[in-house]
Structure formats: C-alpha cells, structure tokens
Tab-separated table of C-alpha atoms and ligand atoms in Angstrom:
chain	number	residue	atom	x	y	z
X	1	UNK	CA	-33.378	-4.019	-6.315
X	2	UNK	CA	-35.486	-6.442	-4.353
X	3	UNK	CA	-39.073	-7.826	-4.684
X	4	UNK	CA	-41.686	-6.919	-1.937
X	5	UNK	CA	-42.879	-9.956	-0.023
X	6	UNK	CA	-46.585	-8.626	-0.228
X	7	UNK	CA	-47.001	-7.272	-3.603
X	8	UNK	CA	-43.810	-8.208	-5.471
X	9	UNK	CA	-43.169	-4.725	-6.423
X	10	UNK	CA	-39.435	-3.715	-6.820
X	11	UNK	CA	-37.763	-1.555	-4.079
X	12	UNK	CA	-34.362	-0.377	-3.045
X	13	UNK	CA	-33.216	-1.046	0.704
X	14	UNK	CA	-32.739	2.114	2.719
X	15	UNK	CA	-30.664	0.806	5.456
X	16	UNK	CA	-27.808	-1.898	5.374
X	17	UNK	CA	-26.465	-3.450	8.675
X	18	UNK	CA	-24.169	-5.658	7.002
X	19	UNK	CA	-23.781	-9.230	8.128
X	20	UNK	CA	-25.654	-10.278	11.261
X	21	UNK	CA	-25.944	-13.631	13.207
X	22	UNK	CA	-29.141	-15.172	14.357
X	23	UNK	CA	-30.361	-12.684	17.184
X	24	UNK	CA	-31.097	-15.534	19.661
X	25	UNK	CA	-28.435	-17.865	19.025
X	26	UNK	CA	-26.785	-17.625	22.292
X	27	UNK	CA	-23.834	-20.301	22.021
X	28	UNK	CA	-21.329	-22.361	23.993
X	29	UNK	CA	-17.816	-21.860	23.170
X	30	UNK	CA	-17.415	-24.744	20.905
X	31	UNK	CA	-20.352	-23.522	18.897
X	32	UNK	CA	-18.953	-20.380	17.980
X	33	UNK	CA	-16.608	-21.444	15.392
X	34	UNK	CA	-19.131	-21.651	12.517
X	35	UNK	CA	-21.695	-18.881	13.245
X	36	UNK	CA	-24.262	-18.540	10.593
X	37	UNK	CA	-24.827	-14.904	9.221
X	38	UNK	CA	-27.138	-13.198	6.835
X	39	UNK	CA	-27.191	-9.722	5.167
X	40	UNK	CA	-29.449	-7.512	7.140
X	41	UNK	CA	-31.026	-4.754	5.217
X	42	UNK	CA	-34.341	-3.136	5.285
X	43	UNK	CA	-36.614	-1.595	2.475
X	44	UNK	CA	-39.788	0.306	1.984
X	45	UNK	CA	-42.297	-0.750	-0.928
X	46	UNK	CA	-43.621	2.383	-2.254
X	47	UNK	CA	-46.731	0.396	-3.656
X	48	UNK	CA	-48.131	-1.462	-0.673
X	49	UNK	CA	-46.087	0.734	1.972
X	50	UNK	CA	-44.616	-2.397	3.724
X	51	UNK	CA	-41.413	-1.989	5.510
X	52	UNK	CA	-39.485	-5.358	5.291
X	53	UNK	CA	-36.241	-7.090	5.655
X	54	UNK	CA	-34.659	-7.949	2.359
X	55	UNK	CA	-33.370	-11.281	3.287
X	56	UNK	CA	-34.491	-13.490	6.289
X	57	UNK	CA	-32.891	-16.684	7.581
X	58	UNK	CA	-35.028	-19.974	7.179
X	59	UNK	CA	-37.560	-20.092	9.887
X	60	UNK	CA	-36.011	-23.457	11.241
X	61	UNK	CA	-32.764	-21.593	11.904
X	62	UNK	CA	-34.615	-19.129	14.177
X	63	UNK	CA	-37.606	-21.118	15.822
X	64	UNK	CA	-36.751	-24.653	17.099
X	65	UNK	CA	-36.416	-26.818	19.970
X	66	UNK	CA	-33.877	-24.452	21.853
X	67	UNK	CA	-35.608	-21.237	21.142
X	68	UNK	CA	-34.046	-18.888	23.818
X	69	UNK	CA	-36.877	-16.215	24.319
X	70	UNK	CA	-39.350	-16.976	27.149
X	71	UNK	CA	-42.223	-14.503	27.285
X	72	UNK	CA	-42.897	-14.750	30.951
X	73	UNK	CA	-39.483	-13.377	32.084
X	74	UNK	CA	-41.128	-9.815	32.356
X	75	UNK	CA	-43.787	-9.605	35.266
X	76	UNK	CA	-44.899	-6.308	33.380
X	77	UNK	CA	-45.657	-8.380	30.271
X	78	UNK	CA	-47.500	-11.040	32.356
X	79	UNK	CA	-49.942	-8.269	33.476
X	80	UNK	CA	-50.083	-6.811	29.941
X	81	UNK	CA	-51.351	-10.116	28.450
X	82	UNK	CA	-53.940	-10.461	31.404
X	83	UNK	CA	-55.450	-7.318	30.526
X	84	UNK	CA	-55.316	-8.233	26.775
X	85	UNK	CA	-57.238	-11.515	27.394
X	86	UNK	CA	-59.765	-9.751	29.492
X	87	UNK	CA	-60.444	-7.102	26.870
X	88	UNK	CA	-60.933	-9.904	24.256
X	89	UNK	CA	-63.275	-11.717	26.460
X	90	UNK	CA	-65.315	-8.522	26.906
X	91	UNK	CA	-65.258	-7.736	23.213
X	92	UNK	CA	-66.477	-11.002	21.968
X	93	UNK	CA	-68.402	-11.958	24.942
X	94	UNK	CA	-66.497	-15.270	25.375
X	95	UNK	CA	-67.865	-18.235	27.228
X	96	UNK	CA	-67.320	-22.128	27.449
X	97	UNK	CA	-68.625	-22.451	24.032
X	98	UNK	CA	-66.247	-19.965	22.197
X	99	UNK	CA	-63.119	-20.953	20.687
X	100	UNK	CA	-59.860	-18.854	20.824
X	101	UNK	CA	-56.669	-19.317	18.778
X	102	UNK	CA	-53.434	-17.963	19.490
X	103	UNK	CA	-50.470	-17.822	16.887
X	104	UNK	CA	-47.286	-17.968	18.500
X	105	UNK	CA	-48.165	-18.812	22.142
X	106	UNK	CA	-44.638	-19.238	23.394
X	107	UNK	CA	-44.740	-20.305	27.143
X	108	UNK	CA	-48.442	-19.491	27.575
X	109	UNK	CA	-48.218	-15.974	28.785
X	110	UNK	CA	-51.468	-14.892	27.100
X	111	UNK	CA	-53.237	-18.375	26.606
X	112	UNK	CA	-53.047	-19.276	30.254
X	113	UNK	CA	-55.779	-16.422	30.888
X	114	UNK	CA	-58.236	-18.234	28.638
X	115	UNK	CA	-57.660	-21.302	30.562
X	116	UNK	CA	-58.442	-19.515	33.844
X	117	UNK	CA	-61.607	-17.980	32.239
X	118	UNK	CA	-62.666	-21.657	31.153
X	119	UNK	CA	-62.676	-20.507	27.497
X	120	UNK	CA	-61.728	-23.284	25.035
X	121	UNK	CA	-58.224	-22.230	23.337
X	122	UNK	CA	-55.560	-23.650	21.073
X	123	UNK	CA	-51.947	-22.296	20.929
X	124	UNK	CA	-49.969	-22.747	17.893
X	125	UNK	CA	-46.253	-22.582	18.861
X	126	UNK	CA	-43.328	-24.170	16.677
X	127	UNK	CA	-40.546	-23.728	19.215
X	128	UNK	CA	-40.935	-26.969	21.207
X	129	UNK	CA	-39.139	-25.878	24.345
X	130	UNK	CA	-41.312	-22.953	25.063
X	131	UNK	CA	-44.534	-24.672	23.882
X	132	UNK	CA	-43.804	-27.432	26.349
X	133	UNK	CA	-43.793	-25.067	29.262
X	134	UNK	CA	-47.267	-24.106	28.476
X	135	UNK	CA	-48.413	-27.827	27.787
X	136	UNK	CA	-46.943	-28.751	31.209
X	137	UNK	CA	-49.223	-26.067	32.796
X	138	UNK	CA	-52.167	-27.717	31.093
X	139	UNK	CA	-52.718	-25.535	27.957
X	140	UNK	CA	-53.755	-26.984	24.590
X	141	UNK	CA	-50.812	-26.250	22.265
X	142	UNK	CA	-49.928	-27.667	18.785
X	143	UNK	CA	-46.213	-27.255	18.214
X	144	UNK	CA	-46.192	-26.339	14.526
X	145	UNK	CA	-45.805	-23.334	12.380
X	146	UNK	CA	-49.119	-21.598	11.593
X	147	UNK	CA	-50.131	-21.158	7.909
X	148	UNK	CA	-53.087	-21.980	5.639
X	149	UNK	CA	-52.873	-25.837	5.454
X	150	UNK	CA	-52.665	-25.726	9.339
X	151	UNK	CA	-55.596	-23.464	9.560
X	152	UNK	CA	-57.582	-25.900	7.319
X	153	UNK	CA	-56.386	-28.811	9.863
X	154	UNK	CA	-57.353	-26.945	12.866
X	155	UNK	CA	-60.975	-26.169	11.258
X	156	UNK	CA	-61.419	-29.985	10.597
X	157	UNK	CA	-60.622	-30.765	14.144
X	158	UNK	CA	-62.166	-27.881	16.049
X	159	UNK	CA	-64.429	-25.143	14.970
X	160	UNK	CA	-64.076	-21.554	13.550
X	161	UNK	CA	-62.591	-19.100	16.168
X	162	UNK	CA	-64.354	-16.161	17.754
X	163	UNK	CA	-60.807	-14.559	18.149
X	164	UNK	CA	-57.573	-15.347	16.624
X	165	UNK	CA	-54.840	-13.496	18.529
X	166	UNK	CA	-51.162	-12.951	18.031
X	167	UNK	CA	-48.524	-10.826	19.951
X	168	UNK	CA	-44.945	-10.170	18.620
X	169	UNK	CA	-45.404	-13.040	15.912
X	170	UNK	CA	-47.154	-11.513	12.861
X	171	UNK	CA	-44.105	-9.338	12.160
X	172	UNK	CA	-41.860	-12.474	12.266
X	173	UNK	CA	-43.510	-14.308	9.342
X	174	UNK	CA	-42.574	-13.634	5.702
X	175	UNK	CA	-45.366	-15.875	4.211
X	176	UNK	CA	-48.199	-13.479	5.087
X	177	UNK	CA	-50.485	-14.369	2.343
X	178	UNK	CA	-50.720	-17.933	3.764
X	179	UNK	CA	-51.331	-16.709	7.153
X	180	UNK	CA	-54.187	-14.281	6.039
X	181	UNK	CA	-55.650	-17.078	3.917
X	182	UNK	CA	-55.472	-19.184	7.086
X	183	UNK	CA	-57.139	-16.502	9.240
X	184	UNK	CA	-59.809	-15.955	6.600
X	185	UNK	CA	-61.002	-19.592	6.558
X	186	UNK	CA	-60.576	-20.129	10.488
X	187	UNK	CA	-62.349	-16.997	11.753
X	188	UNK	CA	-66.082	-16.880	12.318
X	189	UNK	CA	-68.120	-14.487	10.421
X	190	UNK	CA	-68.370	-12.096	13.412
X	191	UNK	CA	-64.827	-13.066	14.756
X	192	UNK	CA	-61.944	-10.858	15.322
X	193	UNK	CA	-58.216	-11.287	14.336
X	194	UNK	CA	-56.250	-9.084	16.875
X	195	UNK	CA	-52.321	-8.829	16.884
X	196	UNK	CA	-49.947	-6.413	18.134
X	197	UNK	CA	-46.347	-5.824	17.076
X	198	UNK	CA	-43.546	-3.159	17.282
X	199	UNK	CA	-44.827	-0.025	15.618
X	200	UNK	CA	-43.237	1.464	12.544
X	201	UNK	CA	-44.084	4.998	13.731
X	202	UNK	CA	-42.244	4.552	16.899
X	203	UNK	CA	-39.259	2.832	15.394
X	204	UNK	CA	-38.853	5.766	12.991
X	205	UNK	CA	-39.465	8.599	15.588
X	206	UNK	CA	-37.295	7.027	18.235
X	207	UNK	CA	-34.688	5.531	15.854
X	208	UNK	CA	-35.232	2.101	17.699
X	209	UNK	CA	-33.102	0.380	15.070
X	210	UNK	CA	-32.577	-2.416	17.404
X	211	UNK	CA	-35.972	-3.646	16.711
X	212	UNK	CA	-34.526	-4.873	13.274
X	213	UNK	CA	-33.102	-8.117	13.622
X	214	UNK	CA	-33.567	-11.660	11.654
X	215	UNK	CA	-36.965	-12.436	13.424
X	216	UNK	CA	-38.592	-9.067	12.537
X	217	UNK	CA	-39.238	-9.423	8.827
X	218	UNK	CA	-41.880	-6.607	8.776
X	219	UNK	CA	-42.208	-3.215	10.533
X	220	UNK	CA	-45.892	-2.546	10.409
X	221	UNK	CA	-48.082	0.692	10.202
X	222	UNK	CA	-51.790	1.006	10.112
X	223	UNK	CA	-51.485	1.817	6.216
X	224	UNK	CA	-49.518	-1.427	5.352
X	225	UNK	CA	-51.768	-3.603	7.722
X	226	UNK	CA	-54.836	-2.287	6.060
X	227	UNK	CA	-53.603	-2.840	2.605
X	228	UNK	CA	-52.570	-6.376	3.347
X	229	UNK	CA	-55.895	-6.965	4.927
X	230	UNK	CA	-57.767	-5.734	1.984
X	231	UNK	CA	-56.100	-8.058	-0.223
X	232	UNK	CA	-57.818	-10.923	1.745
X	233	UNK	CA	-61.280	-9.685	2.325
X	234	UNK	CA	-60.405	-8.478	5.838
X	235	UNK	CA	-60.238	-5.111	7.166
X	236	UNK	CA	-58.730	-3.063	9.918
X	237	UNK	CA	-61.479	-1.948	12.283
X	238	UNK	CA	-59.633	-0.633	15.226
X	239	UNK	CA	-55.994	0.358	16.402
X	240	UNK	CA	-54.696	0.881	19.936
X	241	UNK	CA	-51.106	1.993	20.945
X	242	UNK	CA	-49.404	0.071	23.554
X	243	UNK	CA	-46.217	0.930	25.581
X	244	UNK	CA	-44.933	-2.618	25.398
X	245	UNK	CA	-41.579	-3.367	23.672
X	246	UNK	CA	-40.859	0.309	23.216
X	247	UNK	CA	-44.107	1.447	21.469
X	248	UNK	CA	-46.346	-1.254	19.795
X	249	UNK	CA	-49.597	-1.005	18.017
X	250	UNK	CA	-52.591	-3.493	18.450
X	251	UNK	CA	-54.499	-4.001	15.227
X	252	UNK	CA	-58.090	-5.448	15.143
X	253	UNK	CA	-59.255	-6.954	11.954
X	254	UNK	CA	-62.662	-8.406	10.858
X	255	UNK	CA	-64.299	-9.820	7.773
X	256	UNK	CA	-64.932	-6.991	5.518
X	257	UNK	CA	-68.248	-5.112	6.035
X	258	UNK	CA	-69.051	-7.382	9.326
X	259	UNK	CA	-68.142	-4.788	12.117
X	260	UNK	CA	-68.054	-1.096	12.799
X	261	UNK	CA	-65.001	0.682	12.021
X	262	UNK	CA	-63.599	2.901	14.741
X	263	UNK	CA	-62.455	6.295	13.855
X	264	UNK	CA	-59.130	5.393	15.474
X	265	UNK	CA	-58.108	3.707	12.149
X	266	UNK	CA	-58.767	6.831	9.922
X	267	UNK	CA	-57.014	9.090	12.676
X	268	UNK	CA	-53.884	6.912	12.755
X	269	UNK	CA	-53.723	6.478	8.917
X	270	UNK	CA	-53.901	10.312	8.586
X	271	UNK	CA	-51.224	10.702	11.119
X	272	UNK	CA	-49.102	8.156	9.539
X	273	UNK	CA	-49.181	10.142	6.237
X	274	UNK	CA	-48.364	13.520	7.968
X	275	UNK	CA	-45.391	11.595	9.460
X	276	UNK	CA	-44.587	10.448	5.986
X	277	UNK	CA	-44.663	6.613	6.599
X	278	UNK	CA	-46.136	6.196	3.178
X	279	UNK	CA	-43.394	8.049	1.462
X	280	UNK	CA	-39.880	6.729	0.462
X	281	UNK	CA	-38.246	10.021	1.490
X	282	UNK	CA	-39.161	9.616	5.217
X	283	UNK	CA	-36.649	6.591	5.419
X	284	UNK	CA	-33.594	8.173	3.903
X	285	UNK	CA	-32.286	9.925	6.984
X	286	UNK	CA	-32.672	6.537	9.086
X	287	UNK	CA	-29.092	5.313	8.452
X	288	UNK	CA	-27.654	8.672	9.608
X	289	UNK	CA	-29.666	8.710	12.589
X	290	UNK	CA	-28.591	5.165	13.690
X	291	UNK	CA	-24.882	6.158	12.902
X	292	UNK	CA	-25.195	9.146	15.270
X	293	UNK	CA	-26.207	6.940	18.186
X	294	UNK	CA	-23.342	4.463	17.154
X	295	UNK	CA	-20.824	7.094	17.253
X	296	UNK	CA	-22.156	8.611	20.665
X	297	UNK	CA	-22.393	5.279	22.323
X	298	UNK	CA	-18.866	4.067	21.221
X	299	UNK	CA	-17.419	7.321	22.286
X	300	UNK	CA	-18.936	7.123	25.683
X	301	UNK	CA	-18.040	3.557	26.210
X	302	UNK	CA	-14.290	4.005	25.167
X	303	UNK	CA	-14.020	7.066	27.285
X	304	UNK	CA	-15.281	5.320	30.494
X	305	UNK	CA	-13.205	2.346	29.805
X	306	UNK	CA	-9.962	4.585	29.454
X	307	UNK	CA	-10.987	5.987	32.881
X	308	UNK	CA	-10.991	2.459	34.104
X	309	UNK	CA	-14.671	2.062	34.642
X	310	UNK	CA	-16.294	-1.247	34.759
X	311	UNK	CA	-19.112	-1.632	32.341
X	312	UNK	CA	-21.584	-4.664	32.091
X	313	UNK	CA	-24.985	-4.945	30.325
X	314	UNK	CA	-28.434	-5.931	31.535
X	315	UNK	CA	-30.781	-8.089	29.536
X	316	UNK	CA	-29.382	-10.518	26.725
X	317	UNK	CA	-32.094	-9.267	24.452
X	318	UNK	CA	-32.770	-10.106	20.642
X	319	UNK	CA	-32.369	-6.439	20.104
X	320	UNK	CA	-28.902	-6.413	21.592
X	321	UNK	CA	-27.463	-8.590	18.893
X	322	UNK	CA	-28.082	-5.810	16.364
X	323	UNK	CA	-26.536	-3.180	18.696
X	324	UNK	CA	-23.414	-5.165	19.635
X	325	UNK	CA	-22.701	-6.423	16.007
X	326	UNK	CA	-23.517	-3.244	14.143
X	327	UNK	CA	-21.766	-0.945	16.559
X	328	UNK	CA	-18.783	-3.237	17.160
X	329	UNK	CA	-19.149	-3.723	20.894
X	330	UNK	CA	-16.957	-6.521	22.171
X	331	UNK	CA	-16.068	-7.835	25.680
X	332	UNK	CA	-13.229	-5.127	25.751
X	333	UNK	CA	-15.895	-2.571	26.216
X	334	UNK	CA	-18.834	-4.596	27.805
X	335	UNK	CA	-17.575	-7.363	29.962
X	336	UNK	CA	-20.642	-9.449	30.477
X	337	UNK	CA	-24.362	-9.455	30.051
X	338	UNK	CA	-26.611	-10.502	33.008
X	339	UNK	CA	-29.898	-12.211	32.316
X	340	UNK	CA	-32.590	-14.099	34.200
X	341	UNK	CA	-33.062	-16.671	31.394
X	342	UNK	CA	-31.533	-20.036	32.132
X	343	UNK	CA	-30.970	-21.023	28.384
X	344	UNK	CA	-29.055	-17.830	27.619
X	345	UNK	CA	-26.844	-18.127	30.680
X	346	UNK	CA	-23.085	-19.206	30.658
X	347	UNK	CA	-23.044	-18.877	26.951
X	348	UNK	CA	-21.843	-16.102	24.400
X	349	UNK	CA	-23.780	-13.544	22.737
X	350	UNK	CA	-24.392	-13.886	19.034
X	351	UNK	CA	-21.541	-12.388	16.995
X	352	UNK	CA	-20.036	-10.246	19.567
X	353	UNK	CA	-19.266	-12.990	21.899
X	354	UNK	CA	-19.883	-11.285	25.157
X	355	UNK	CA	-20.417	-13.733	27.984
X	356	UNK	CA	-23.955	-14.121	29.233
X	357	UNK	CA	-24.122	-14.654	33.061
X	358	UNK	CA	-26.859	-15.526	35.464
X	359	UNK	CA	-28.697	-12.446	36.819
X	360	UNK	CA	-27.952	-13.802	40.431
X	361	UNK	CA	-24.376	-12.771	39.944
X	362	UNK	CA	-25.221	-9.144	38.753
X	363	UNK	CA	-24.931	-7.461	42.147
X	364	UNK	CA	-21.607	-8.979	43.051
X	365	UNK	CA	-20.091	-7.996	39.600
X	366	UNK	CA	-19.977	-4.481	41.028
X	367	UNK	CA	-20.048	-2.346	37.916
X	368	UNK	CA	-19.687	1.288	37.454
X	369	UNK	CA	-22.043	1.582	34.573
X	370	UNK	CA	-24.818	-0.772	33.320
X	371	UNK	CA	-25.698	-0.621	29.706
X	372	UNK	CA	-29.395	-1.481	29.499
X	373	UNK	CA	-30.066	-3.720	26.508
X	374	UNK	CA	-33.715	-4.238	27.769
X	375	UNK	CA	-34.479	-0.660	27.551
X	376	UNK	CA	-38.156	-1.595	26.598
X	377	UNK	CA	-38.391	-2.975	30.211
X	378	UNK	CA	-36.490	0.149	31.768
X	379	UNK	CA	-39.679	0.973	34.227
X	380	UNK	CA	-39.721	-2.553	35.568
X	381	UNK	CA	-36.052	-3.123	35.856
X	382	UNK	CA	-35.049	0.325	37.139
X	383	UNK	CA	-37.712	-0.048	39.885
X	384	UNK	CA	-36.302	-3.567	40.864
X	385	UNK	CA	-32.726	-2.114	40.777
X	386	UNK	CA	-33.285	1.163	42.588
X	387	UNK	CA	-31.546	0.532	45.754
X	388	UNK	CA	-28.686	-1.351	44.226
X	389	UNK	CA	-27.963	1.423	41.549
X	390	UNK	CA	-28.341	4.176	43.859
X	391	UNK	CA	-24.747	3.543	45.205
X	392	UNK	CA	-22.713	5.333	42.673
X	393	UNK	CA	-23.807	3.241	39.808
X	394	UNK	CA	-25.267	4.463	36.364
X	395	UNK	CA	-27.541	3.275	33.607
X	396	UNK	CA	-26.625	3.868	29.916
X	397	UNK	CA	-29.454	3.856	27.557
X	398	UNK	CA	-29.204	4.608	23.791
X	399	UNK	CA	-32.827	4.850	22.382
X	400	UNK	CA	-33.766	7.505	21.464
X	401	UNK	CA	-30.351	8.888	22.200
X	402	UNK	CA	-27.328	8.073	24.451
X	403	UNK	CA	-27.896	8.943	27.949
X	404	UNK	CA	-26.360	8.263	31.498
X	405	UNK	CA	-29.065	7.957	34.053
Q	501	JHZ	P1	-37.118	-8.502	25.618
Q	501	JHZ	C1	-37.924	-11.085	21.967
Q	501	JHZ	O1	-37.159	-9.831	21.781
Q	501	JHZ	C2	-37.890	-11.676	20.664
Q	501	JHZ	P2	-36.279	-9.363	22.930
Q	501	JHZ	C3	-39.275	-11.577	19.809
Q	501	JHZ	N1	-38.579	-11.462	18.398
Q	501	JHZ	C4	-39.864	-10.351	20.138
Q	501	JHZ	O2	-40.509	-9.799	19.115
Q	501	JHZ	C5	-39.943	-9.877	21.478
Q	501	JHZ	O3	-39.245	-10.657	22.364
Q	501	JHZ	C6	-41.482	-10.131	22.070
Q	501	JHZ	C7	-34.299	-10.446	30.374
Q	501	JHZ	N2	-34.807	-9.830	31.599
Q	501	JHZ	O4	-38.371	-8.928	26.204
Q	501	JHZ	C8	-35.228	-11.562	29.837
Q	501	JHZ	C9	-33.935	-9.865	32.743
Q	501	JHZ	O5	-32.824	-10.507	32.770
Q	501	JHZ	O6	-36.794	-7.111	25.611
Q	501	JHZ	C10	-34.891	-11.380	28.423
Q	501	JHZ	O7	-33.699	-12.237	28.066
Q	501	JHZ	N3	-34.495	-9.432	33.916
Q	501	JHZ	C11	-40.161	-12.859	20.072
Q	501	JHZ	O8	-35.359	-10.461	23.181
Q	501	JHZ	C12	-34.419	-9.993	28.067
Q	501	JHZ	O9	-33.941	-9.536	29.425
Q	501	JHZ	C13	-35.475	-8.472	33.953
Q	501	JHZ	O10	-35.990	-8.094	34.911
Q	501	JHZ	O11	-35.489	-8.158	22.529
Q	501	JHZ	C14	-35.714	-9.190	27.571
Q	501	JHZ	O12	-35.967	-9.374	26.218
Q	501	JHZ	C15	-36.247	-8.427	32.754
Q	501	JHZ	C16	-37.668	-7.733	32.816
Q	501	JHZ	C17	-35.893	-9.128	31.510
Q	501	JHZ	O13	-37.130	-8.981	24.181
Q	502	SAH	N1	-46.418	-14.051	21.871
Q	502	SAH	C1	-45.310	-14.148	22.817
Q	502	SAH	C2	-44.006	-14.705	21.902
Q	502	SAH	C3	-43.392	-13.960	21.066
Q	502	SAH	S1	-42.021	-14.777	20.417
Q	502	SAH	C4	-44.890	-12.659	23.315
Q	502	SAH	O1	-45.506	-11.694	22.724
Q	502	SAH	O2	-44.218	-12.584	24.181
Q	502	SAH	C5	-42.443	-15.203	18.819
Q	502	SAH	C6	-42.886	-16.595	18.782
Q	502	SAH	O3	-43.557	-16.902	17.491
Q	502	SAH	C7	-41.762	-17.691	19.089
Q	502	SAH	O4	-42.323	-18.399	20.213
Q	502	SAH	C8	-41.909	-18.412	17.755
Q	502	SAH	O5	-41.615	-19.808	17.766
Q	502	SAH	C9	-43.278	-18.342	17.176
Q	502	SAH	N2	-43.507	-18.342	15.734
Q	502	SAH	C10	-42.668	-17.999	14.726
Q	502	SAH	N3	-43.251	-18.349	13.547
Q	502	SAH	C11	-44.533	-18.952	13.715
Q	502	SAH	C12	-45.443	-19.355	13.017
Q	502	SAH	N4	-45.485	-19.349	11.705
Q	502	SAH	N5	-46.732	-19.844	13.607
Q	502	SAH	C13	-46.740	-19.716	15.103
Q	502	SAH	N6	-45.757	-19.270	15.763
Q	502	SAH	C14	-44.669	-18.832	15.139
C-alpha cells in the first residue's frame, strides 16, 4: 500500500514498470557505470481520484544545470505557445501594467511572447542551462523551484499576477499543496491560473504508457484537478483539449466564486465518469494493454532484424526511456537514435544505452525502418522527412498500436 500525495489515502498501484533510470539522463560512456534507478509504479487514489507515481526521484536528480529537454526543438510547439499567449492576453486584457508569471519557463518558448507584447512577466525555471537560454534572449527569469515560499518572495518584489501559467510542469511536481498555496497568494482576485499537461483520458484510451516516466508524477483529469483546486479555495472554470504531446488538457482555474464556470467543465467531468476515470476498475487492464504493445513491437523488431533490416530511431524523447527499458530494446535491435538536441548527442540513452547521434547524420545512416520515439510530433516530423522516407523506408509507431507506415 502507498499513500496519496494529495489526500494521504492508501492505495494499491495498478502498474509496475520495474526499475527505471532518470528519463533524461543521456550519458557519456564513462558515466554509465553507476546509473541511478528507481522503482516505477503508478496508482489511482479512489478518494481524491488522482493518478500518480508511487515513488519519484529527488527533484535535483531530474532538474539541474544540464537538463536535456529544450522546449523550442519543435516548431509546432513554438506556434502552439504563441497562440496560448495570445489567448491569455485576450482573456485577461493584458497590457503594460499587467503581470504574468510562468512556472517552468524552460528556454522561454511561451514567455517570449509576453516580452514581444510588452507585458511584464517573470519565468520560474530551476534548470539553469535552459533558463539561461531565455535570460540571454532578454527574458526575466528566476532560476529556482516554484513553491509557496518563493511565491511569497515574488509577491514582496513584484505584484499579484493577472495570469499564472504553466505547461507540462504541474504534472512534474509532487508537492502540489505548496504550489497551490503559492498560486492562491500570488494570483489577483480576478486572475487566472492556466496550465496544460498530458491528459489521463488520452493516456488510458490510447495506452500511451510512455507518458509515464520519472518526471511525470501525476496524470491529471478534470475530476482530480477540480478536487485539488477545491482544497485551496480555487475552482476549475474551463477546460480545453489540446493535440500537443499526444493529447493534453488545458485547465483554467480561478479563485472560488470569482468567475463564470464554463459548461465545458461539467461536460468533461461527465465524460470522464462515463469513461470510468473515477473508478479503480478502469485501470486494471492497463498493464495487459501495455504488454500487448510490448509483444507486438518486440516481435516486429526481432523479425525485421532477422531479415537483415537496419532499424534506427527518431527523437531521443523522455518517453523513449520507458519504452526501451520496459520493452528491453537494446542497440542490437535499434542501432541508434537521431536527435536535434546538442546536449543529447554523442551520448547513450538512459538504461538501454542506445547511441544518440546528431540529426545531421540521420539521412546518411540509410535505415530501412525508423522507430518514431517522438510520435507526438508525427505530423511535423513526417512532413519534414516526406521525400527522404518515400525511398523504400518505413516508419514504425506503437501508440495506440504497433503500425508500419
Ligand atoms: P518531446 C519532454 O518530454 C520532457 P519528451 C517533459 N517531461 C515533458 O513533459 C515534455 O517534454 C514537455 C527531438 N526532435 O517533445 C527533440 C527531433 O530530433 O516528445 C527532442 O529531443 N527532431 C518536460 O522528451 C525530442 O525529439 C524534430 O523534428 O518526451 C522530442 O521530445 C523534433 C520535432 C523533435 O518530449
Ligand atoms: N513549459 C515548457 C517546459 C516543460 S519541461 C514546455 O511545455 O515545453 C518541464 C520544466 O519544468 C523543466 O524545465 C523543469 O526544470 C521545470 N520545473 C520542474 N520543477 C519545477 C518547479 N518546482 N518550479 C518551476 N519549474 C519547474
């Protein structure tokens, strides 16, 4: 039995991936000897309905001066965050007297849009290397972990915020009560707290099990987010599905009773109850669904290898760490992974030790099959590689099922 990070209720995990390394710990050969691992299991709390990792490594092991994920590597995401910023500016009627705070601003992919609009903003980004990219572009960023004490310090130096924003960060933070207490004091009476994260409903429907790795301590639903918000005098006032990261949800919260609640909230909560996201039973088949994908993918890769085919992978994603380690994919099956991120290149993937090579070498590698680890960017990547792949080369994807394209 484990205790819920939100309400302390006891629960039993429904899936166990065994020992997993840090998903973004791409390492040099000499660093591979002593790789850190943790037991990766996920459970559902039947009381507050939160789906969560049982154990998560210390935050400093994941977010530090050599953090490997740079948000702006996808041009689609650059456009997505521009639209996000524009929608917030319109919703809150932002101007030069407003104040926007972003939690987990990474390389400034969202924050830069407020700079361009001359709206005062502050990014909070503990991973120094990615924070520095934004700082060097002229953005106002504090390289620290956001929590309640930091919110109080921000309040002392600035003012309350018209909007507190966060994308793909809230689901990374186990100390949620500290975050919500911080948001509560930092948010203006008529302010909004808007965040988006991979959506539990999509993860269950698509069996996108690779959204589960060390950084993703929570898989949110509207039900669990609303329950958590209510514990802090906040409430969910809108929800909006996003196609990013394989299916995300944008949640808008406000101080209780301060804003109109969109019908979208009740509609989504009802849909989640029909889907059974509030019911323990809905999670019991998850392991079998993951194992079915595992059998099919390993069978396909083994079969192709026995025919002498060359298989490489595209995108050294965090998600791929769960896939390679849980499925047992080694360099014997997948020779190398090509990626555009300099800090990941000429290193080895966590646990599976597949060489990560610069994207520039991808075309010359001349593979027969390309396993698409960055399946969430399929539209952008397949468009970019259309001509190259038309020449008797095939993509392999595995979410929601194994498929050759
Ligand atoms: P991508 C990370 O997850 C980690 P990851 C984190 N926990 C999270 O929640 C999301 O991001 C937001 C490369 N690439 O976006 C770049 C190419 O090589 O799926 C990246 O290394 N060529 C914070 O790591 C990787 O693929 C391309 O054309 O699962 C994509 O990683 C494109 C588009 C990407 O996130
Ligand atoms: N918002 C970006 C970045 C997501 S990566 C995007 O959607 O692409 C997740 C980021 O959250 C990392 O850069 C990490 O350093 C940061 N992070 C982790 N814990 C945090 C905390 N407590 N406060 C602020 N940022 C945090």
